[in-house]
CSV table of C-alpha atoms and ligand atoms in Angstrom, one decimal:
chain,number,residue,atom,x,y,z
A,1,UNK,CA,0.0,0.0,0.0
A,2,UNK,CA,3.0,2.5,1.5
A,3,UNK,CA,4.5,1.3,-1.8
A,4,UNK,CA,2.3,1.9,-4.6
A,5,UNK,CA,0.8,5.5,-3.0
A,6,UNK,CA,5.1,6.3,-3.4
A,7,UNK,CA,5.2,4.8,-7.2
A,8,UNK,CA,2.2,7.2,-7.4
A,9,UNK,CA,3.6,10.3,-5.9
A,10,UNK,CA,7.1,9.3,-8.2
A,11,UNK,CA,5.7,9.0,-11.2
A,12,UNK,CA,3.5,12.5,-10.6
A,13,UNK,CA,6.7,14.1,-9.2
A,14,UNK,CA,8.6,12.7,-13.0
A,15,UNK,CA,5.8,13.9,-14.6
A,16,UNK,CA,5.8,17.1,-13.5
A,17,UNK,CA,9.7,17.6,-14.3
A,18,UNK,CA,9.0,16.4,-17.7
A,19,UNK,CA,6.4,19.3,-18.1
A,20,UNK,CA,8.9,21.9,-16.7
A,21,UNK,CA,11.6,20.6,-19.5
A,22,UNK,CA,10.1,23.4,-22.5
A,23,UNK,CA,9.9,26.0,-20.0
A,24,UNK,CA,13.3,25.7,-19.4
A,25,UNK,CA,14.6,25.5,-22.5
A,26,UNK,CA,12.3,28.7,-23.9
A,27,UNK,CA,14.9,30.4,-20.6
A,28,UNK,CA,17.3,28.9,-22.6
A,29,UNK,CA,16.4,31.0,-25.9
A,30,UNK,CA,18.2,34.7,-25.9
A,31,UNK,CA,16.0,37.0,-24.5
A,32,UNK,CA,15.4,38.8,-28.1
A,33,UNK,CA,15.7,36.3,-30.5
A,34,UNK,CA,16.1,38.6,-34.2
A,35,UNK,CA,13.6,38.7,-36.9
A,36,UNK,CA,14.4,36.5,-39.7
A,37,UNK,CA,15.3,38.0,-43.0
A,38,UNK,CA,12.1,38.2,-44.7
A,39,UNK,CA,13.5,40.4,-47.7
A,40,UNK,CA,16.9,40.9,-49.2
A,41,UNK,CA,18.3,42.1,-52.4
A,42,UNK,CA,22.0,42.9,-53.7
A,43,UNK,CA,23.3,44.6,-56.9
A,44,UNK,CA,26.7,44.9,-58.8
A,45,UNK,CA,27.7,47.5,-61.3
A,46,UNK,CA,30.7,45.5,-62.0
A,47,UNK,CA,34.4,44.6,-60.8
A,48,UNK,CA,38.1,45.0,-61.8
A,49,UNK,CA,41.0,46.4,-60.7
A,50,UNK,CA,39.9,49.1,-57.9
A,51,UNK,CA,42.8,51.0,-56.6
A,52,UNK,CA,41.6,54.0,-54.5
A,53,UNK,CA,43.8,56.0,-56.3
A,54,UNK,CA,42.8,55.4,-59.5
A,55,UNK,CA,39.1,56.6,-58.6
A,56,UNK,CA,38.9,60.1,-57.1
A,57,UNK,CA,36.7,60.5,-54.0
A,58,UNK,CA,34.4,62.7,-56.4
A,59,UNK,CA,34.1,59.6,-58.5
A,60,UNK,CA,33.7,57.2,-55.4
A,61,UNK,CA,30.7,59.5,-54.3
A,62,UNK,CA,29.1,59.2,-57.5
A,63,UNK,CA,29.4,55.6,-57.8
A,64,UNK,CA,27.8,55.0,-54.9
A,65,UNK,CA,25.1,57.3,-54.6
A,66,UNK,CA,24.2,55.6,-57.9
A,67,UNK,CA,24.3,52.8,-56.6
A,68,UNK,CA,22.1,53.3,-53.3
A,69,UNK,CA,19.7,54.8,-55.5
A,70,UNK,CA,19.2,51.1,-57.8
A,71,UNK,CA,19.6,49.5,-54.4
A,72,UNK,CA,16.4,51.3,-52.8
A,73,UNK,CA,14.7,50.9,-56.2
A,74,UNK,CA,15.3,47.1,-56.0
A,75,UNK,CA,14.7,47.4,-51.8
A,76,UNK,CA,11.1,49.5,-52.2
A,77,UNK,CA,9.3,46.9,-54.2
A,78,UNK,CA,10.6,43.9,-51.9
A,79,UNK,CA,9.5,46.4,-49.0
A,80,UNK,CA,5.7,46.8,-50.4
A,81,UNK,CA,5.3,42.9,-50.7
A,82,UNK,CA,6.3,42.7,-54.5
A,83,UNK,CA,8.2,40.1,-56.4
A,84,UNK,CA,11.9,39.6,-56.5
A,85,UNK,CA,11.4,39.5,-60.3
A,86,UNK,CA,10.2,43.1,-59.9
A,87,UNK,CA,13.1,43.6,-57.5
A,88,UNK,CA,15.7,43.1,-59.7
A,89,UNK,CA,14.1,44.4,-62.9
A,90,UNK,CA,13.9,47.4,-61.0
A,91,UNK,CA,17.5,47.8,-59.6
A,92,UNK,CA,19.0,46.9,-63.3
A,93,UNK,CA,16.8,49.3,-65.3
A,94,UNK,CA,18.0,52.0,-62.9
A,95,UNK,CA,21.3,51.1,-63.4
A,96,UNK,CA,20.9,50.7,-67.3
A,97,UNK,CA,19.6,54.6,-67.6
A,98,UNK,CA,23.0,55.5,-65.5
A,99,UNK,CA,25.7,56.1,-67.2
A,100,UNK,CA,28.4,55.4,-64.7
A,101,UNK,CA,27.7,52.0,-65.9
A,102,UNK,CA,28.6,49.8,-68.5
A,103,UNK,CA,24.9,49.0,-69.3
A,104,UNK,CA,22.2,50.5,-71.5
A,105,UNK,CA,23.0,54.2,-71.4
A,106,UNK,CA,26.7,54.3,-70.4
A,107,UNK,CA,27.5,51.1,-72.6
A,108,UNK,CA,31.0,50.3,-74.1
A,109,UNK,CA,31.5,50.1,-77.7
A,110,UNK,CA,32.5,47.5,-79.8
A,111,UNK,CA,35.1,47.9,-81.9
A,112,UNK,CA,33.1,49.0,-85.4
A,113,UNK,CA,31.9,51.7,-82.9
A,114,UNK,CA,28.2,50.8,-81.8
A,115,UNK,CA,26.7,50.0,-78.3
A,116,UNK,CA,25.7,46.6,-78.5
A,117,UNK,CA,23.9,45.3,-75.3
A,118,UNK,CA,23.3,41.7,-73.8
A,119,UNK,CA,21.1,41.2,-70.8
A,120,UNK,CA,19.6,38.5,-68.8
A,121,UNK,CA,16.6,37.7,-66.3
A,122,UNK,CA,15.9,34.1,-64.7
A,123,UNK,CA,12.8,33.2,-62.3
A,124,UNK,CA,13.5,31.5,-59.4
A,125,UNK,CA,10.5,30.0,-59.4
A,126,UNK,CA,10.2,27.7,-62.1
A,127,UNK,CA,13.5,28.5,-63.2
A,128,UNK,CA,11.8,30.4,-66.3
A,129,UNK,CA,14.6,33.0,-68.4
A,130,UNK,CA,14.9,35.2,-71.1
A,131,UNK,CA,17.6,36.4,-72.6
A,132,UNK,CA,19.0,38.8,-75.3
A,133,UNK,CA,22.2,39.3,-77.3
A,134,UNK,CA,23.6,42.4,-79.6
A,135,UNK,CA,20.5,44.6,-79.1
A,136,UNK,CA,21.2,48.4,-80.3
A,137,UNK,CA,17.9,49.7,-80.3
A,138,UNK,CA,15.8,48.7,-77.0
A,139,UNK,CA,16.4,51.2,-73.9
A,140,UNK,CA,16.6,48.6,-71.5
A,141,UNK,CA,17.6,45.7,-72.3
A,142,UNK,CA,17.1,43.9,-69.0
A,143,UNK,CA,12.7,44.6,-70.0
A,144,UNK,CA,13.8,43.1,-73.1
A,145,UNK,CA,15.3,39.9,-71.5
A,146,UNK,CA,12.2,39.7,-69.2
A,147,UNK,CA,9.6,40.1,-72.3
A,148,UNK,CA,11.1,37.4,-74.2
A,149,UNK,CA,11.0,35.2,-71.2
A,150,UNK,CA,7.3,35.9,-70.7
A,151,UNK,CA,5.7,36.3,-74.0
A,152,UNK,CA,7.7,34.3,-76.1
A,153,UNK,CA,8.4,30.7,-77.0
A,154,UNK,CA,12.4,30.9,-76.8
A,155,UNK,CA,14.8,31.6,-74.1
A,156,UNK,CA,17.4,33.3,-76.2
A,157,UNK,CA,17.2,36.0,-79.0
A,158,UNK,CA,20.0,37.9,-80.7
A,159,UNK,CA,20.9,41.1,-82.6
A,160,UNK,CA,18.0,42.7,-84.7
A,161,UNK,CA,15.5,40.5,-84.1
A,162,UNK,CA,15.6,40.9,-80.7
A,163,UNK,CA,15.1,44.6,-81.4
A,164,UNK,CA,12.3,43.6,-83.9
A,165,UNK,CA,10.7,40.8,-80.9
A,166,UNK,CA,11.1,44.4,-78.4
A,167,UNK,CA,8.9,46.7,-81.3
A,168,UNK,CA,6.6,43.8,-81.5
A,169,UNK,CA,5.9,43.6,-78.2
A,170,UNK,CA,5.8,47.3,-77.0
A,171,UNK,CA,9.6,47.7,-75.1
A,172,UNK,CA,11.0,51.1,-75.5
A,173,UNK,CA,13.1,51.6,-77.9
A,174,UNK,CA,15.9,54.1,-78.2
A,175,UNK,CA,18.0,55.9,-80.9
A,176,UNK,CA,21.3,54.7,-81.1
A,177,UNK,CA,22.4,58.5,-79.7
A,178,UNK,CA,20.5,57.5,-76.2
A,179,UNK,CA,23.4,54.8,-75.1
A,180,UNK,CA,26.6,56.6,-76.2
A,181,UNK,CA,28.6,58.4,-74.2
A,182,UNK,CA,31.6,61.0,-74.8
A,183,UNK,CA,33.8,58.5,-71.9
A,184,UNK,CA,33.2,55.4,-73.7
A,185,UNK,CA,33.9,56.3,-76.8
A,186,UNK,CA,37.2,58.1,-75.6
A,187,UNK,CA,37.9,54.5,-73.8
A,188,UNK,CA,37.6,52.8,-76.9
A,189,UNK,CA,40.2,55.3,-78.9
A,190,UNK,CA,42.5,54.3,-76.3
A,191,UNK,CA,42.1,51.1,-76.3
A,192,UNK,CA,42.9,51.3,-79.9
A,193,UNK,CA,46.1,53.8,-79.8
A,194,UNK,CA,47.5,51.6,-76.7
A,195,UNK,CA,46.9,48.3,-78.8
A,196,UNK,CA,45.1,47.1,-75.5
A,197,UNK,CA,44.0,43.6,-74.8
A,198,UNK,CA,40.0,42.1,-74.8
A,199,UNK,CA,40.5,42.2,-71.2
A,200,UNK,CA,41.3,45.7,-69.7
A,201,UNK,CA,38.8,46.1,-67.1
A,202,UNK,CA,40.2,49.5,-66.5
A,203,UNK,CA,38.5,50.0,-69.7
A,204,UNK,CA,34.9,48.1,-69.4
A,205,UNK,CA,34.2,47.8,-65.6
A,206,UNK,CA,30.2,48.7,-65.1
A,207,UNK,CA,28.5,45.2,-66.3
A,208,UNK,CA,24.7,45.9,-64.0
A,209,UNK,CA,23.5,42.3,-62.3
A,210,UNK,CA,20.7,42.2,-59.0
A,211,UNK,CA,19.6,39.3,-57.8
A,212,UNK,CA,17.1,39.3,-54.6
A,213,UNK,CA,14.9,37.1,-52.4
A,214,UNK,CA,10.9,38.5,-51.9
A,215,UNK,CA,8.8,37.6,-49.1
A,216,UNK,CA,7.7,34.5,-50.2
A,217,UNK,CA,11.0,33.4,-50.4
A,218,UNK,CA,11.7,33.6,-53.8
A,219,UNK,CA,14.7,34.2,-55.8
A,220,UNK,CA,15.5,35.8,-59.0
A,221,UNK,CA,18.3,37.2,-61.1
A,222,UNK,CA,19.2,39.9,-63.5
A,223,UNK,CA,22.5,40.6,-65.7
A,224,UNK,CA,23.0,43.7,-68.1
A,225,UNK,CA,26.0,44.8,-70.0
A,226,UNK,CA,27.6,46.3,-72.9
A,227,UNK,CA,30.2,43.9,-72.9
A,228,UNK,CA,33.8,44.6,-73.5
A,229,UNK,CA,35.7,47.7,-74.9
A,230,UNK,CA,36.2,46.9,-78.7
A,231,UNK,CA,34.4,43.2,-79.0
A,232,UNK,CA,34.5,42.4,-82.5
A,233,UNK,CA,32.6,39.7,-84.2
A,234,UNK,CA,29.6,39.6,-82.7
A,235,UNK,CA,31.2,38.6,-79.5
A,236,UNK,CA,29.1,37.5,-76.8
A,237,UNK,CA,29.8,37.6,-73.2
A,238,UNK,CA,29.1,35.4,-69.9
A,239,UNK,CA,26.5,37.9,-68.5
A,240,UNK,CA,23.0,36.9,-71.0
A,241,UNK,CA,23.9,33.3,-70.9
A,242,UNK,CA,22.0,31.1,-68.4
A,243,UNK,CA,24.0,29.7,-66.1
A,244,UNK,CA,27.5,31.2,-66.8
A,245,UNK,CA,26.4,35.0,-65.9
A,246,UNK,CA,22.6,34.5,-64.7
A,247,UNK,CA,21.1,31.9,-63.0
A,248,UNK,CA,18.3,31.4,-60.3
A,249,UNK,CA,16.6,28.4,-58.4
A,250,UNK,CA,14.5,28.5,-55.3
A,251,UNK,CA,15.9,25.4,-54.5
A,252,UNK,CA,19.4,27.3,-54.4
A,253,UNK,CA,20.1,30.8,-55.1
A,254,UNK,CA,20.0,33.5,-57.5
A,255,UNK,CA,23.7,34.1,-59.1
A,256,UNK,CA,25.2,37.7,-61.5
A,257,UNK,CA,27.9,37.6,-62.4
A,258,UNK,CA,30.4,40.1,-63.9
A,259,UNK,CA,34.0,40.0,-65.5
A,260,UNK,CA,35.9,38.7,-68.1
A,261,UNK,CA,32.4,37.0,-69.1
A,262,UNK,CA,34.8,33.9,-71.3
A,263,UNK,CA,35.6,32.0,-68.2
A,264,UNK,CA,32.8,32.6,-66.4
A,265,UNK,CA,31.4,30.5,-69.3
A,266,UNK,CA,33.8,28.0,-69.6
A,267,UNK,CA,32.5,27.5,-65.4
A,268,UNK,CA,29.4,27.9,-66.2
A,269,UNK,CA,29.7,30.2,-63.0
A,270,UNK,CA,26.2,31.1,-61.9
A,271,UNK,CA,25.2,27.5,-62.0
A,272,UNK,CA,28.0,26.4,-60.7
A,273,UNK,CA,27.1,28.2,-57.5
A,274,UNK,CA,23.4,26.8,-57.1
A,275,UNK,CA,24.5,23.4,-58.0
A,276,UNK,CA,27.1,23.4,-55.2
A,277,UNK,CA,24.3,24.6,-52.6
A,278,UNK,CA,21.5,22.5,-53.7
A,279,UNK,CA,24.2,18.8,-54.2
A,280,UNK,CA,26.5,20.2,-51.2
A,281,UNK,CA,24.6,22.2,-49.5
A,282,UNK,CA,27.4,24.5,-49.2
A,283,UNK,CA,26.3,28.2,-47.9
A,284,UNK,CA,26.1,31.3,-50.5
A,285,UNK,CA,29.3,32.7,-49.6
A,286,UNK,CA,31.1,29.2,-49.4
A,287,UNK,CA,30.2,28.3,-52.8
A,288,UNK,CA,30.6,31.7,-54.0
A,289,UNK,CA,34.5,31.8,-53.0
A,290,UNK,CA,35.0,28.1,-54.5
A,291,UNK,CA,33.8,29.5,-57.9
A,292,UNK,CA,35.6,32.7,-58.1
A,293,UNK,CA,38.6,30.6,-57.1
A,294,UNK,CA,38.4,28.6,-59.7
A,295,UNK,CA,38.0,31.1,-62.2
A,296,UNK,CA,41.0,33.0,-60.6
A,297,UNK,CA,42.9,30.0,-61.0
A,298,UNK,CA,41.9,29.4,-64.9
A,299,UNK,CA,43.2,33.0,-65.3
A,300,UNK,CA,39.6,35.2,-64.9
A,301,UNK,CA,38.5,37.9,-63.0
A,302,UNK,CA,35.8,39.2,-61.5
A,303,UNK,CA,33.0,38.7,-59.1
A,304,UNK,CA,29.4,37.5,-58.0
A,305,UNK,CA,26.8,38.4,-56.4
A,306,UNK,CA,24.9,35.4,-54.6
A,307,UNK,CA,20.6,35.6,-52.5
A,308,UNK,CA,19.5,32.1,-51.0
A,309,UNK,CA,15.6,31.6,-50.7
A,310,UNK,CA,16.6,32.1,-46.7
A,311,UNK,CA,17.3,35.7,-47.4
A,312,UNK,CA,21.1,35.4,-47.0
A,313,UNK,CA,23.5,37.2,-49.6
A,314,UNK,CA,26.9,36.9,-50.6
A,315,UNK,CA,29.8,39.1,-52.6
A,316,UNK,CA,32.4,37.3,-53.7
A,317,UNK,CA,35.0,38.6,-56.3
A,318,UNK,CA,39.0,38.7,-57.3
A,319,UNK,CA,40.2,42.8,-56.7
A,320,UNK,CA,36.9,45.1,-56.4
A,321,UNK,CA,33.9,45.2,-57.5
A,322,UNK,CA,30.8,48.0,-57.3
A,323,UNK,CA,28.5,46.6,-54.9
A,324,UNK,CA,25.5,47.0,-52.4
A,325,UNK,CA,23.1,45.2,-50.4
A,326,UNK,CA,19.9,45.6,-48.6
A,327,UNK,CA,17.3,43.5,-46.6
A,328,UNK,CA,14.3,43.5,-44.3
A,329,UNK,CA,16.2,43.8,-40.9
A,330,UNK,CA,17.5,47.4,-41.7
A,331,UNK,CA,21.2,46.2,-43.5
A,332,UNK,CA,22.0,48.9,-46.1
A,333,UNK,CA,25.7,48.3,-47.5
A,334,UNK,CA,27.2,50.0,-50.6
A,335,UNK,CA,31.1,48.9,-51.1
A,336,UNK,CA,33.8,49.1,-54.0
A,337,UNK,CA,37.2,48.4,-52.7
A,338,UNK,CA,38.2,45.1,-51.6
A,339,UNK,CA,38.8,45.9,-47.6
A,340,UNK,CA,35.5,47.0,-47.3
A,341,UNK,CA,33.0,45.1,-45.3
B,401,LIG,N1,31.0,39.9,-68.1
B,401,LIG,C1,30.9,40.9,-69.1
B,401,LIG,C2,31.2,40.3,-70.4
B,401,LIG,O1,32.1,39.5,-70.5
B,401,LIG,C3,31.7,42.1,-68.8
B,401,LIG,C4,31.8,42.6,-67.4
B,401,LIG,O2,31.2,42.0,-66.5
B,401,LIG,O3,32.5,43.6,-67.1
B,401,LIG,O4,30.6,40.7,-71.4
């Protein structure tokens, strides 16, 4: 009888402590625990060679007030519950009508002396991209890019029937007149006179890529650039091209890229990236590093900018590279140089 009533008062007394266990461990928890990132969203206006030197502090400012100004274009739609499509449709165009940038107005010339512009945009979602190549007529390319992967059968379109696809479908077009301007073409008489190689970035730096994450947690990416100083041939670089310059996948991240855009193709960078998440679960700026390594180590430069459905963001590049970031917790970052944080 003493016994069992003991058993009894035992197995309340164990019960009882089991009860208490989640109360402890919530007094566990740290007191304010922050808000997850529900938002983010980070641009690039492209990367090379920054010496502090070689960009006067007047130049620095303008650089990145420019760039804070794409950055809250990209942040306010994420901020009002739009779309991270939106988002970084929004950052590039305003980057495309800068000039300071080596997209849409502000684009370098080829070498026959003509802007010819390449863009990109990929859906996280369901992994749905357009593309364009060797446009000279449509204002912004990166609306282009994002028409052609809405309203069209194909992925990919080039030259003047991208222009034609743009007229077709309503995008603003442009004279020729709208992207040049008096720097770009001064860089490409230089880059004539001093027999310069393909690869200067001195001479081509300002490729425009934004990739962001929306409240729903999805991703999506956007590349546009003129390409380099003096391409000839119809040259093509890594930034329209899905999965070397562009890429995005909820299941993963959305990658830009910007550089010398040959061996970002020959990694097939931006994919590279989300593949190495999704298989290896590596984090953004893990994967990131491993892929600008490795085109470091093939000879490349340049740089990336990485958002992961979770809201995190990466930077990852070889010297310097234009850059900024923003998210839902109140981060607001705008970098160039290397030591920056
Ligand atoms: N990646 C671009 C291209 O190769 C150039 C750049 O990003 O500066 O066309």
């Amino acid at each position: 009888m003493v016994a069992s009533a003991v058993r009894v008062i035992l197995a309340a007394l164990a019960l009882l402590a089991l009860a208490d266990v989640p109360a402890q461990a919530k007094e566990a928890q740290p007191m304010a625990k922050p808000h997850p990132v529900r938002w983010s969203i980070a641009i690039h206006g492209g990367a090379g060679t920054m010496a502090r030197d070689k960009l006067p502090p007047e130049r620095q400012a303008a650089y990145r007030a420019a760039l804070g100004h794409a950055l809250e274009a990209g942040a306010a739609v994420l901020r009002s519950g739009g779309s991270a499509l939106d988002a970084v449709e929004a950052a590039a165009v305003v980057l495309e009508d800068d000039p300071h940038f080596n997209a849409g107005r502000g684009a370098v010339f080829t070498y026959n002396g003509i802007n010819e512009l390449d863009a990109a945009i990929m859906d996280g979602r369901n992994r749905a991209a357009g593309a364009v190549a060797g446009v000279t007529h449509t204002k912004n390319p990166v609306r282009l890019a994002r028409a052609v992967m809405e309203h069209g059968p194909h992925v990919f379109l080039s030259g003047a029937g991208a222009d034609e696809f743009a007229r077709e479908h309503g995008v603003e077009q442009a004279s020729p007149d709208w992207f040049a301007t008096p720097e770009r073409w001064r860089q490409l008489q230089e880059l004539k006179t001093r027999q310069l190689g393909w690869f200067d970035v001195d001479l081509k730096y300002g490729t425009v890529g934004a990739v962001a994450v929306d409240g729903q947690g999805h991703v999506a990416a956007a590349t546009s650039t003129g390409g380099l100083t003096g391409k000839r041939w119809g040259r093509i670089g890594d930034s329209p091209v899905i999965g070397a310059g562009t890429y995005a996948d909820d299941r993963a991240c959305a990658v830009s890229a910007t550089g010398t855009g040959e061996f970002f193709i020959r990694e097939g960078a931006a994919h590279e990236i989300c593949a190495r998440m999704r298989l290896l679960g590596e984090a953004p700026q893990a994967a990131a590093d491993k892929v600008i390594a490795e085109i470091a180590g093939m000879g490349g430069e340049g740089g990336v900018i990485v958002a992961a459905p979770d809201g995190r963001t990466a930077f990852a590049f070889t010297s310097g590279m234009f850059r900024a970031r923003a998210d839902s917790r109140g981060r607001h970052e705008v970098a160039i140089f290397a030591d920056e944080p």
